[in-house]
mmCIF file of C-alpha atoms and ligand atoms in Angstrom:
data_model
loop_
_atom_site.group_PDB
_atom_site.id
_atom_site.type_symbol
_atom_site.label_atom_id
_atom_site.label_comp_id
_atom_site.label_asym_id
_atom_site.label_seq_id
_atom_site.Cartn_x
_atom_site.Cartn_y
_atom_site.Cartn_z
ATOM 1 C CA UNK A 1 -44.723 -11.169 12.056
ATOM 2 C CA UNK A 2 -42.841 -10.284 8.880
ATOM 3 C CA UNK A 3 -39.009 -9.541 8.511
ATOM 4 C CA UNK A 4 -37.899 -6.557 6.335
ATOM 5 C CA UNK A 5 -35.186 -4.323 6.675
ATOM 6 C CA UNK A 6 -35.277 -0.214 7.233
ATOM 7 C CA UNK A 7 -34.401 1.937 4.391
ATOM 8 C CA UNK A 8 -34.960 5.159 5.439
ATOM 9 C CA UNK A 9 -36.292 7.503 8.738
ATOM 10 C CA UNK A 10 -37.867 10.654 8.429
ATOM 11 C CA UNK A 11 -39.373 12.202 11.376
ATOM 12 C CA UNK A 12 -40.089 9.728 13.884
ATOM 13 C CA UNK A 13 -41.886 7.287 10.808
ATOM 14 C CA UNK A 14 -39.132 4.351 9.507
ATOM 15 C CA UNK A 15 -39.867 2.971 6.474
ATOM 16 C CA UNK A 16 -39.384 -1.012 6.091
ATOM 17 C CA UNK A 17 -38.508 -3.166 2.905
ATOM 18 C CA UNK A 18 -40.185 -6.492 3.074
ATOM 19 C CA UNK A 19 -41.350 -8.600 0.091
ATOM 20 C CA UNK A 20 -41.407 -6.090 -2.556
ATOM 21 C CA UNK A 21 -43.689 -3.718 -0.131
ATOM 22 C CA UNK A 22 -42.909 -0.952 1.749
ATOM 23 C CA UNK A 23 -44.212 -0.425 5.306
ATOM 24 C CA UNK A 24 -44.335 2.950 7.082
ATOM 25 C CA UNK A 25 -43.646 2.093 10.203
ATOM 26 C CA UNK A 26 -43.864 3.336 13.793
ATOM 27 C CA UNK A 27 -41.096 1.524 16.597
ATOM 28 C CA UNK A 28 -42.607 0.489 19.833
ATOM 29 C CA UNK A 29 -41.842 2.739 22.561
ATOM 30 C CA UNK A 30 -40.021 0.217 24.514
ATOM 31 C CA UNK A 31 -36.928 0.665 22.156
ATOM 32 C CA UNK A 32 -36.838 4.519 23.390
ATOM 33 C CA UNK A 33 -37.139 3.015 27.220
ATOM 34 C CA UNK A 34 -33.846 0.935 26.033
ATOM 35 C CA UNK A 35 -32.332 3.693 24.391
ATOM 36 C CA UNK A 36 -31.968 1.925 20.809
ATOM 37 C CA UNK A 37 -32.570 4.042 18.078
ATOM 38 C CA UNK A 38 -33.391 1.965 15.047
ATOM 39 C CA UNK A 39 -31.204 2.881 12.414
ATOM 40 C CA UNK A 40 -31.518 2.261 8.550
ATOM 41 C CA UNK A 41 -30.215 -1.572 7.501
ATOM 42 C CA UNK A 42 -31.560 -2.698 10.411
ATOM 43 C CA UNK A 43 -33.135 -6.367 9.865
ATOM 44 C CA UNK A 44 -36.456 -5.942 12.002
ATOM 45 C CA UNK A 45 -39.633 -7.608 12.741
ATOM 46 C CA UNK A 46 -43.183 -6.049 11.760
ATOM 47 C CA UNK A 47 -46.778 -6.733 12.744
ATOM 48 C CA UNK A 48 -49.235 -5.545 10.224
ATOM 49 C CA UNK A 49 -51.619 -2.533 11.076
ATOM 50 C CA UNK A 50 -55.499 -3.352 9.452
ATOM 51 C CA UNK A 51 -56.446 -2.102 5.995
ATOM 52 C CA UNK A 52 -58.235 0.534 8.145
ATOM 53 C CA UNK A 53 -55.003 2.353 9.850
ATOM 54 C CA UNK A 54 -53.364 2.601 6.310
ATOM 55 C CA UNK A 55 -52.656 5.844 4.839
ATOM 56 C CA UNK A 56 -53.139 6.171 1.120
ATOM 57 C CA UNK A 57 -49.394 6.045 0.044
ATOM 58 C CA UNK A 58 -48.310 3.327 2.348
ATOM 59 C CA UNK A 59 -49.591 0.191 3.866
ATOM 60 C CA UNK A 60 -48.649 0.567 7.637
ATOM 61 C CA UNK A 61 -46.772 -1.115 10.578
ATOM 62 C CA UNK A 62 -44.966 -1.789 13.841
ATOM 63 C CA UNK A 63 -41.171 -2.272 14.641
ATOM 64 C CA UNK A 64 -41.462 -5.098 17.028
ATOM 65 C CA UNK A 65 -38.118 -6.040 17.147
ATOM 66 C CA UNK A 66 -34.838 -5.619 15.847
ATOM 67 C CA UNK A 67 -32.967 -8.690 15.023
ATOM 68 C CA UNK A 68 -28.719 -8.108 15.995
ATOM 69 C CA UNK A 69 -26.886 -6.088 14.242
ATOM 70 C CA UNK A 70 -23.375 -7.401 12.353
ATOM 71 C CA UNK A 71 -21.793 -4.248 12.274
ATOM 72 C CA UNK A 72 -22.968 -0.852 12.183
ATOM 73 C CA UNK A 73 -21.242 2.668 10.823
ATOM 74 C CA UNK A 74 -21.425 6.250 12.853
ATOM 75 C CA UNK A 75 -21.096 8.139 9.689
ATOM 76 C CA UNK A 76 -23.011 7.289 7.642
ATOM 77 C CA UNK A 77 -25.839 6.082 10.212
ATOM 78 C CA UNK A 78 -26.255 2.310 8.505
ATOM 79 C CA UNK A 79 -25.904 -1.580 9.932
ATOM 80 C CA UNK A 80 -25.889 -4.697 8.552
ATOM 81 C CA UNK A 81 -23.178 -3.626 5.735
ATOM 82 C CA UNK A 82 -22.242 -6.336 3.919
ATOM 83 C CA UNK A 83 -19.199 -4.283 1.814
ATOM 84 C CA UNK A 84 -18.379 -0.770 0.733
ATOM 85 C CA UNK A 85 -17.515 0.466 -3.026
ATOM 86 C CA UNK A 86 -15.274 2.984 -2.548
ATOM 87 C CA UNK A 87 -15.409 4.955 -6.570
ATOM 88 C CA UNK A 88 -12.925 7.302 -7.515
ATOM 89 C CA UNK A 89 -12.504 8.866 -10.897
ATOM 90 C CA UNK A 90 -9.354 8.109 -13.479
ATOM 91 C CA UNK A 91 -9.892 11.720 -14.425
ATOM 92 C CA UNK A 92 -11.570 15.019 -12.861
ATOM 93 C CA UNK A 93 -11.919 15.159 -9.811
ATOM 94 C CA UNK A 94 -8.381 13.447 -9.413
ATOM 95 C CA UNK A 95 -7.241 10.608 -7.323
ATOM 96 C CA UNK A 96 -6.141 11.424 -3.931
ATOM 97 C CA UNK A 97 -4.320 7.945 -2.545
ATOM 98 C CA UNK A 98 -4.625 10.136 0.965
ATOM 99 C CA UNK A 99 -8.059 10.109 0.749
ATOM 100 C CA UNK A 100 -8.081 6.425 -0.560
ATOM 101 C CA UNK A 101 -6.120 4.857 2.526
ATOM 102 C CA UNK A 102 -8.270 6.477 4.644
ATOM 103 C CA UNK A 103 -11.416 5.074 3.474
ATOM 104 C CA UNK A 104 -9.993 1.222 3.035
ATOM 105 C CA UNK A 105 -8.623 1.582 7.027
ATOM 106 C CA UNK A 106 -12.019 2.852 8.119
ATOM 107 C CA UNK A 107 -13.634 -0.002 5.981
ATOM 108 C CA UNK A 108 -11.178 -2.539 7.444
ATOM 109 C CA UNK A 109 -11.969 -1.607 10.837
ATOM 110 C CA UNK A 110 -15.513 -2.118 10.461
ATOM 111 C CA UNK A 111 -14.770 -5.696 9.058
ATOM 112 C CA UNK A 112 -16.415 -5.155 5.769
ATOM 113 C CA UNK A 113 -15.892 -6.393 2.071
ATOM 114 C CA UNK A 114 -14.001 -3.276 0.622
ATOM 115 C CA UNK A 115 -14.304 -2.818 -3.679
ATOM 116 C CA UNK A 116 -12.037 -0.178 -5.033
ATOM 117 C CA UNK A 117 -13.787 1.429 -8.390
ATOM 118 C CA UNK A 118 -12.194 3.803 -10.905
ATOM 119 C CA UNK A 119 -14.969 5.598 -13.080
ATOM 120 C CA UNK A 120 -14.538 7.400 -16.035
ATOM 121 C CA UNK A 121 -12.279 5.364 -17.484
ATOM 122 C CA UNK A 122 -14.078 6.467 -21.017
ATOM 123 C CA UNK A 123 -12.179 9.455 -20.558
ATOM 124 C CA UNK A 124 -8.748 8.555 -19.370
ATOM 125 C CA UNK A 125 -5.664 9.902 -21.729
ATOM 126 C CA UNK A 126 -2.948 8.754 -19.453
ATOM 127 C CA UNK A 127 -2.081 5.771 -17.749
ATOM 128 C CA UNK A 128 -1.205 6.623 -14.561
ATOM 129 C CA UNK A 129 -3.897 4.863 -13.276
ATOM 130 C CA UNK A 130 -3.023 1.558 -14.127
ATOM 131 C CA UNK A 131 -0.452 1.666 -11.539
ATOM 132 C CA UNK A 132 -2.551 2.286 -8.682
ATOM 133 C CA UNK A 133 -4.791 -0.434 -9.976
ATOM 134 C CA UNK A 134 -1.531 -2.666 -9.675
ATOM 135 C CA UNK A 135 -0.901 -1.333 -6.634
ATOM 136 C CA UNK A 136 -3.850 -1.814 -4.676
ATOM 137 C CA UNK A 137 -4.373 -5.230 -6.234
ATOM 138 C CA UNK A 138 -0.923 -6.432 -5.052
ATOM 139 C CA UNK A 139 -1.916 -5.458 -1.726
ATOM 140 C CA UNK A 140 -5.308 -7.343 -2.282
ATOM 141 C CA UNK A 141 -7.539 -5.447 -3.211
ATOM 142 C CA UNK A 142 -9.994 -6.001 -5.575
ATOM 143 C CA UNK A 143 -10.086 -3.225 -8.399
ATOM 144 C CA UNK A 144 -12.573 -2.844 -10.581
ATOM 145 C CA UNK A 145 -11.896 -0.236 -14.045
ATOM 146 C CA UNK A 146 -15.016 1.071 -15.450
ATOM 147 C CA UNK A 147 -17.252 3.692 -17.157
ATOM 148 C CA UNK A 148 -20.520 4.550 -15.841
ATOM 149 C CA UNK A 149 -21.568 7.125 -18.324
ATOM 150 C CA UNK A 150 -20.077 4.636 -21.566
ATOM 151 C CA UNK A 151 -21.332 1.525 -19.430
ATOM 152 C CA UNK A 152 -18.399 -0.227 -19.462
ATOM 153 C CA UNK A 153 -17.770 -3.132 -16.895
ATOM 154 C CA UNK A 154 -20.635 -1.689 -15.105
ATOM 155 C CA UNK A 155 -21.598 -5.444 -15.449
ATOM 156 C CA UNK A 156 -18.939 -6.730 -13.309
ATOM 157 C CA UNK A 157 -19.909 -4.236 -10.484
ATOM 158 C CA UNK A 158 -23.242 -5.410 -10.429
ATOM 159 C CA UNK A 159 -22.616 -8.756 -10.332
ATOM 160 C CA UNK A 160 -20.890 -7.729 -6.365
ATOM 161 C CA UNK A 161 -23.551 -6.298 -5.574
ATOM 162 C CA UNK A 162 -26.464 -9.128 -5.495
ATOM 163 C CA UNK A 163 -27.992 -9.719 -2.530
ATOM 164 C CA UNK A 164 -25.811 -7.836 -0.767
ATOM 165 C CA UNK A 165 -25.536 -4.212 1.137
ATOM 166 C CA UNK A 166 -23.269 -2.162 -0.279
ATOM 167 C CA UNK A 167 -22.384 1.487 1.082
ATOM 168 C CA UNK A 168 -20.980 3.833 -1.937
ATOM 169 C CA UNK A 169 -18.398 6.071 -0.350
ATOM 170 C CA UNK A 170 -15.890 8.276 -2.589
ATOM 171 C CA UNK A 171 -15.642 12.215 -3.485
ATOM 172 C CA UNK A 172 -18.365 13.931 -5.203
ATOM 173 C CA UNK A 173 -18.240 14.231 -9.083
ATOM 174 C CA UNK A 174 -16.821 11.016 -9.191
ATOM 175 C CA UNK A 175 -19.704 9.554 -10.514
ATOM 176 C CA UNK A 176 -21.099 7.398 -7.818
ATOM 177 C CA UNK A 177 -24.581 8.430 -8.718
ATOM 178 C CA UNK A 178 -24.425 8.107 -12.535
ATOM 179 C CA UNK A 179 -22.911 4.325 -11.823
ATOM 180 C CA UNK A 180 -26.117 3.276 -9.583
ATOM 181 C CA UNK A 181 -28.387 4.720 -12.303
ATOM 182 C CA UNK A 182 -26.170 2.404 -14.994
ATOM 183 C CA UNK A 183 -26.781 -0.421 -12.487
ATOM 184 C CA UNK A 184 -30.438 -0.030 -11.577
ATOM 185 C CA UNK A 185 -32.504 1.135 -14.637
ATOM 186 C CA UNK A 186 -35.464 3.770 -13.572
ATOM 187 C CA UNK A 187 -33.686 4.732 -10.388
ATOM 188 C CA UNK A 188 -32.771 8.350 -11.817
ATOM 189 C CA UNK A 189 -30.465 9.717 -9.322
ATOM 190 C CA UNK A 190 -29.301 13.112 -9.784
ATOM 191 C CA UNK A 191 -26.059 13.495 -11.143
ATOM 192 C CA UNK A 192 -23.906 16.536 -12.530
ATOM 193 C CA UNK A 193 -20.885 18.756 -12.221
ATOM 194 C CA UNK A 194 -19.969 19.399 -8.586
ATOM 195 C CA UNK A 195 -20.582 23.035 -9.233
ATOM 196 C CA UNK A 196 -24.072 22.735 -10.878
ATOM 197 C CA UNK A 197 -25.297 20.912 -7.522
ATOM 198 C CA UNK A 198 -24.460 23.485 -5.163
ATOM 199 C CA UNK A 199 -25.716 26.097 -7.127
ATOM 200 C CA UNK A 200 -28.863 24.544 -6.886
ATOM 201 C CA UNK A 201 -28.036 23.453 -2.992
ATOM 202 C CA UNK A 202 -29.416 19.795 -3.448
ATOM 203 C CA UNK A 203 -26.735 18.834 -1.527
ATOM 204 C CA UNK A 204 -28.066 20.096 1.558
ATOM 205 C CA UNK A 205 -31.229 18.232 1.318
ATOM 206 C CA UNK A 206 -29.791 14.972 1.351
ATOM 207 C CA UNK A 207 -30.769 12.092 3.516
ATOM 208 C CA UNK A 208 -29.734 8.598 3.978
ATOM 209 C CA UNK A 209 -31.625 5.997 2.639
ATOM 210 C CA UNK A 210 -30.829 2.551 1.270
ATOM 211 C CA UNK A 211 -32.015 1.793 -2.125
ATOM 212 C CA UNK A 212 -33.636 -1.934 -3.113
ATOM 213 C CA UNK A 213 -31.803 -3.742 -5.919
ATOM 214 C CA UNK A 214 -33.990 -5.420 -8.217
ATOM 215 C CA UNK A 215 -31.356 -8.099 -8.515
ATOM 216 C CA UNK A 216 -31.324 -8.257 -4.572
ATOM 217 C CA UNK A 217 -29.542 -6.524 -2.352
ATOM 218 C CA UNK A 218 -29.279 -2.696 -1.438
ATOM 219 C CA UNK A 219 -27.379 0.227 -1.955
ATOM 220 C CA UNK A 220 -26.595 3.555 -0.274
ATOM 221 C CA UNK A 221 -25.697 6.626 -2.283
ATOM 222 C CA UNK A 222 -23.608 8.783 0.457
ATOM 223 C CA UNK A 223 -23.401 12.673 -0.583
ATOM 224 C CA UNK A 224 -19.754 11.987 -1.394
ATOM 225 C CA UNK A 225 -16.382 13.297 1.225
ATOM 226 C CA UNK A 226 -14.027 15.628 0.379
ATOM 227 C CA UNK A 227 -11.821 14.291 3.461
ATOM 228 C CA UNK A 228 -12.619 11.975 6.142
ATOM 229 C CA UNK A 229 -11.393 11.738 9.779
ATOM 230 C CA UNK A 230 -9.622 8.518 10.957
ATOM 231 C CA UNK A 231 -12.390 8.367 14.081
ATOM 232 C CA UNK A 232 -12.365 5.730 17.255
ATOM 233 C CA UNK A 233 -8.904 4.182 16.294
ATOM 234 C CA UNK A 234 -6.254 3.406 18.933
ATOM 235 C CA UNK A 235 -3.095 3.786 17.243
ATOM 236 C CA UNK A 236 -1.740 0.769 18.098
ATOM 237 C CA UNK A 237 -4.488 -0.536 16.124
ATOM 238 C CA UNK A 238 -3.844 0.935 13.116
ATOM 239 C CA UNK A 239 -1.275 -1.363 11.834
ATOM 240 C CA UNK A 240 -4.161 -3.854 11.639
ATOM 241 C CA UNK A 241 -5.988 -1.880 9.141
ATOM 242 C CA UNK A 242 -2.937 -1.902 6.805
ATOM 243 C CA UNK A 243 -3.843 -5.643 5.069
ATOM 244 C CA UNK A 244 -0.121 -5.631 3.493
ATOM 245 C CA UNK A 245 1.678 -6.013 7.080
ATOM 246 C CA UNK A 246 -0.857 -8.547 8.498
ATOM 247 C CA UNK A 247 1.235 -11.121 7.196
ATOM 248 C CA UNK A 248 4.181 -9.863 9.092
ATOM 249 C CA UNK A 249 2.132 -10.146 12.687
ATOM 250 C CA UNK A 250 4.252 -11.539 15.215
ATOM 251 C CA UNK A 251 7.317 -11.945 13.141
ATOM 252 C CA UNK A 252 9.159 -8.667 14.283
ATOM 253 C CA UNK A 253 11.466 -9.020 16.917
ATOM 254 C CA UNK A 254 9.337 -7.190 19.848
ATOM 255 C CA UNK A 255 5.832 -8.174 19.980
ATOM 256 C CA UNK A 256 3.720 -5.504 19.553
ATOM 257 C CA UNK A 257 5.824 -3.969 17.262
ATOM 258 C CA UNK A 258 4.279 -0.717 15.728
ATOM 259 C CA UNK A 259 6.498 -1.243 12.609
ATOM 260 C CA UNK A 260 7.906 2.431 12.975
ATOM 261 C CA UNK A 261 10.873 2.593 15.287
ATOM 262 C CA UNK A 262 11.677 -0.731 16.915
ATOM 263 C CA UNK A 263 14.776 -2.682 15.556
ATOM 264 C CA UNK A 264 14.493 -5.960 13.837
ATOM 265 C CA UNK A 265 11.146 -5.652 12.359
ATOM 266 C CA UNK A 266 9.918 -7.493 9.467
ATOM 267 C CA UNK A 267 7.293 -4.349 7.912
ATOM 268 C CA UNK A 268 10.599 -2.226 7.613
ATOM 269 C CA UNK A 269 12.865 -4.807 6.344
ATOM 270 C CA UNK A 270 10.251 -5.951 3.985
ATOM 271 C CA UNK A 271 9.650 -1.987 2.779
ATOM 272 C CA UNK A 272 13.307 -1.862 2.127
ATOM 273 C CA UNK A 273 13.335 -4.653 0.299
ATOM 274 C CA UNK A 274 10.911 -3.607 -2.369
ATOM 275 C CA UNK A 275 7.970 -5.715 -0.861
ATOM 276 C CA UNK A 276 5.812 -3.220 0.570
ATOM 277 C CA UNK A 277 4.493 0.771 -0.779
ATOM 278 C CA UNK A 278 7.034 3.670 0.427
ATOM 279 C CA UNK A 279 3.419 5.854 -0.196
ATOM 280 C CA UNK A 280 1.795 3.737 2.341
ATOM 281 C CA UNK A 281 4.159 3.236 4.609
ATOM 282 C CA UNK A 282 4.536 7.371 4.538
ATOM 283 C CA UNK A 283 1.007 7.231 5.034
ATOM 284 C CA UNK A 284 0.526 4.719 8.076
ATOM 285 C CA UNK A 285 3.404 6.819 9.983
ATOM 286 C CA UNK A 286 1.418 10.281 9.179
ATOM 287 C CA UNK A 287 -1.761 8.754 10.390
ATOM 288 C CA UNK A 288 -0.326 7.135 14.011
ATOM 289 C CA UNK A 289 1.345 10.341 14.600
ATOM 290 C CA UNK A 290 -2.014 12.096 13.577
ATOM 291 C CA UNK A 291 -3.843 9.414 16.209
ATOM 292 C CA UNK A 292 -1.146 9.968 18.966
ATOM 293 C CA UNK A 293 -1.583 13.712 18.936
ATOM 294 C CA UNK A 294 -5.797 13.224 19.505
ATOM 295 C CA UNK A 295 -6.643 13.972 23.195
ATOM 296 C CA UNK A 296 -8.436 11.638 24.828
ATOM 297 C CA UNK A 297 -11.834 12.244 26.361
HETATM 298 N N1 LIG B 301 -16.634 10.810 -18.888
HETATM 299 C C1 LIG B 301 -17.330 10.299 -17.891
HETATM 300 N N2 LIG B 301 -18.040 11.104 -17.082
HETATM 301 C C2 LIG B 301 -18.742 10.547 -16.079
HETATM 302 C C3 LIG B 301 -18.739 9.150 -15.857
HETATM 303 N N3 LIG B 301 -19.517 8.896 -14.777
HETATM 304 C C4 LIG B 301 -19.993 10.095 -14.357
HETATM 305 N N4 LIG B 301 -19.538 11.095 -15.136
HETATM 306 C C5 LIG B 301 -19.832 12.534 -15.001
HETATM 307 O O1 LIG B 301 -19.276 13.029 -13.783
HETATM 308 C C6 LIG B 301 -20.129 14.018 -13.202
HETATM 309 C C7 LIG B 301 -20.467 13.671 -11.759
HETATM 310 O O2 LIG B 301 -21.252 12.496 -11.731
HETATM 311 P P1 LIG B 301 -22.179 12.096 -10.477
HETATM 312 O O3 LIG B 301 -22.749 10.752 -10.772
HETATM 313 O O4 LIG B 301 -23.132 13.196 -10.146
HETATM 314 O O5 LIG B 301 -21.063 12.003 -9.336
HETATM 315 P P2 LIG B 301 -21.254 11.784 -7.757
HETATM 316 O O6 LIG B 301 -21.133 13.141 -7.140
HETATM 317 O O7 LIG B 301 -20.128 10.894 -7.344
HETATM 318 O O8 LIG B 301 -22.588 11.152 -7.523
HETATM 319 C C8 LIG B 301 -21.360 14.103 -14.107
HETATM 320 O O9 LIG B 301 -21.185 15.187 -14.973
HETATM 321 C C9 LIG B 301 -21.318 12.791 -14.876
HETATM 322 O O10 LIG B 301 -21.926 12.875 -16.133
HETATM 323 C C10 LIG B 301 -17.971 8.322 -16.744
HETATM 324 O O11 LIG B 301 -17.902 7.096 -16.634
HETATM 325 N N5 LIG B 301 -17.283 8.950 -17.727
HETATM 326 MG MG1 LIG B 302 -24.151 11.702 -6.286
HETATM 327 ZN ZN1 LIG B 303 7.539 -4.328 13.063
#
C-alpha cells in the first residue's frame, strides 16, 4: 500500500496526492458502513488498481484506510491542518480587528499554528497599520508585512509554509489568491476586484481542494469570509482562546474566573494597568455575551 493524502472530492471520486502522482480514487464501502466520510487532508492508505482499470487522465485507486486525524475543521471541510494564514489587506478592503479576533479564537480552538499577513503593503499611504502589527505581535502573534502583487517578503511567507498544511482564511480582495500565485509559480489562480468576480459568478463554482507545494507542503485557497460565526464554543471557554490572559490562569481570586465581573481578578487589573488591549477586552465581553445568548440544542 502507498500513503498519500486527499486533495480534493468531487462526486463520490477523491483524488489522492502521493509521490508526485495523483490517484483517482474510490473509498471502500466499509467507511460508509462506519459512517466516516473521508474528507480532504486526510493522510490515507491506497492499493493500486492495474494499468488496465486506469482512465486516461488518471492512474487509479482504493482508499483502504485512513490513518487518524490531528484535527479537523467543519468549515472549511479539511484535517490534518498544520496552521492557518489568516491575510488581510493594509489598504482596500480595510481591516476589520472584529473580523480578525474572530478568526485567531476559531484558529486557537482548533489548536493550530495561526500567521497573521497584511498584503498590499505596496500600496499603503498611512501607517495605521503598523500599530496593529505591534499589537498583535505583543500579544504573540507572529505578523508578517508584505506585497503579493510587488513580491515583497513573499519570501518569508513561503519559507512557513514548507512541508506544512496551511489553510488561507481572510476576506475576499485581500489578495489571498494573488499571494499563492507569488508563492507557487504556474499555479494561476484567479484573482481580481471583488466586483469583477461576481459579475462573472466564479465564486459560486468554488470547491475545496488543497493545492501541492513544490517546496512541500499544501495549501488551501478558501473563497474568502465576509464574517464568520464563533461556532461550538462554550463560553466559559472562550477566555482560553484569548492567548494574552492565558498567563493570568489561575491567578484571579475565584477559580474559574471569566475575567468579566468577579472581584480580584488579574485580566482586569492587568487591562487597567496598561498590560492588556481595551479593543480586545471589548471584544471578548461582546463575544461571551454573544455565546450566552445561543440556545442550546
Ligand atoms: N496593490 C496591491 N494590490 C494587490 C496585492 N495583492 C493583491 N492585490 C489586488 O487585490 C485584488 C484582489 O486580489 P485576489 O488575489 O483576487 O484576492 P482574494 O479574493 O483574497 O483571493 C486584485 O485586484 C489584486 O491585483 C498587493 O500586494 N498590492
Ligand atoms: Mg481568491
Ligand atoms: Zn479573572
Amino acid at each position: 500500500m502507498v500513503q498519500g493524502t486527499i486533495i480534493k472530492g468531487i462526486a463520490g471520486f477523491y483524488y489522492v496526492e502521493a509521490n508526485q502522482t495523483i490517484y483517482e480514487c474510490k473509498a471502500r464501502g466499509k467507511f460508509r458502513k462506519d459512517n466516516i466520510i473521508p474528507v480532504i487532508g486526510d493522510n490515507v492508505l491506497i492499493t493500486l488498481s492495474t494499468a488496465e482499470n486506469s482512465t486516461d487522465k488518471y492512474q487509479t485507486a482504493m482508499i483502504e484506510d485512513i490513518l487518524d486525524r490531528k484535527n479537523s475543521l467543519v468549515r472549511p471541510p479539511v484535517s490534518n491542518v498544520d496552521q492557518a494564514i489568516v491575510v488581510f489587506s493594509v489598504t482596500y478592503p480595510e481591516i476589520h480587528l472584529d473580523l480578525l479576533d474572530r478568526f485567531l479564537i476559531m484558529i486557537e480552538k482548533e489548536n493550530i499554528r495561526p500567521y497573521i499577513v497584511l498584503n498590499k503593503i505596496d500600496e499603503a499611504q498611512e501607517k495605521r497599520y503598523y500599530q496593529i502589527v505591534d499589537d498583535y505581535s505583543k500579544i504573540g502573534y507572529e505578523v508578517l508585512c508584505l506585497s503579493a502583487k510587488k513580491e515583497i517578503n513573499v519570501e518569508l511567507l513561503k519559507e512557513k509554509l514548507k512541508n506544512q498544511t496551511s489553510v488561507f482564511a481572510g476576506p475576499s480582495g485581500v489578495g489571498k489568491s494573488t499571494l499563492l500565485n507569488a508563492i507557487e509559480k504556474g499555479l494561476r489562480l484567479e484573482t481580481g476586484a471583488v466586483s469583477d468576480k461576481i459579475k462573472r459568478g466564479k465564486h459560486t463554482t468554488r470547491h475545496v481542494e488543497l493545492i501541492p507545494l513544490s517546496i512541500g507542503g499544501f495549501v488551501l485557497d478558501t473563497p474568502g469570509f465576509t464574517s464568520l460565526q464563533l461556532e461550538g464554543i462554550d463560553k466559559d471557554d472562550l477566555r482560553y482562546y484569548f492567548k494574552e490572559f492565558r498567563d493570568f490562569e489561575g491567578q484571579c481570586k475565584f477559580s474559574g474566573c471569566s475575567h468579566i465581573h468577579e472581584p480580584g481578578c488579574s485580566v482586569k487589573k492587568a487591562l487597567e494597568q496598561g498590560d492588556l488591549l481595551q479593543q480586545r477586552y471589548d471584544n471578548y465581553i461582546a463575544y461571551y455575551n454573544q455565546l450566552q445568548n445561543v440556545r442550546r440544542w
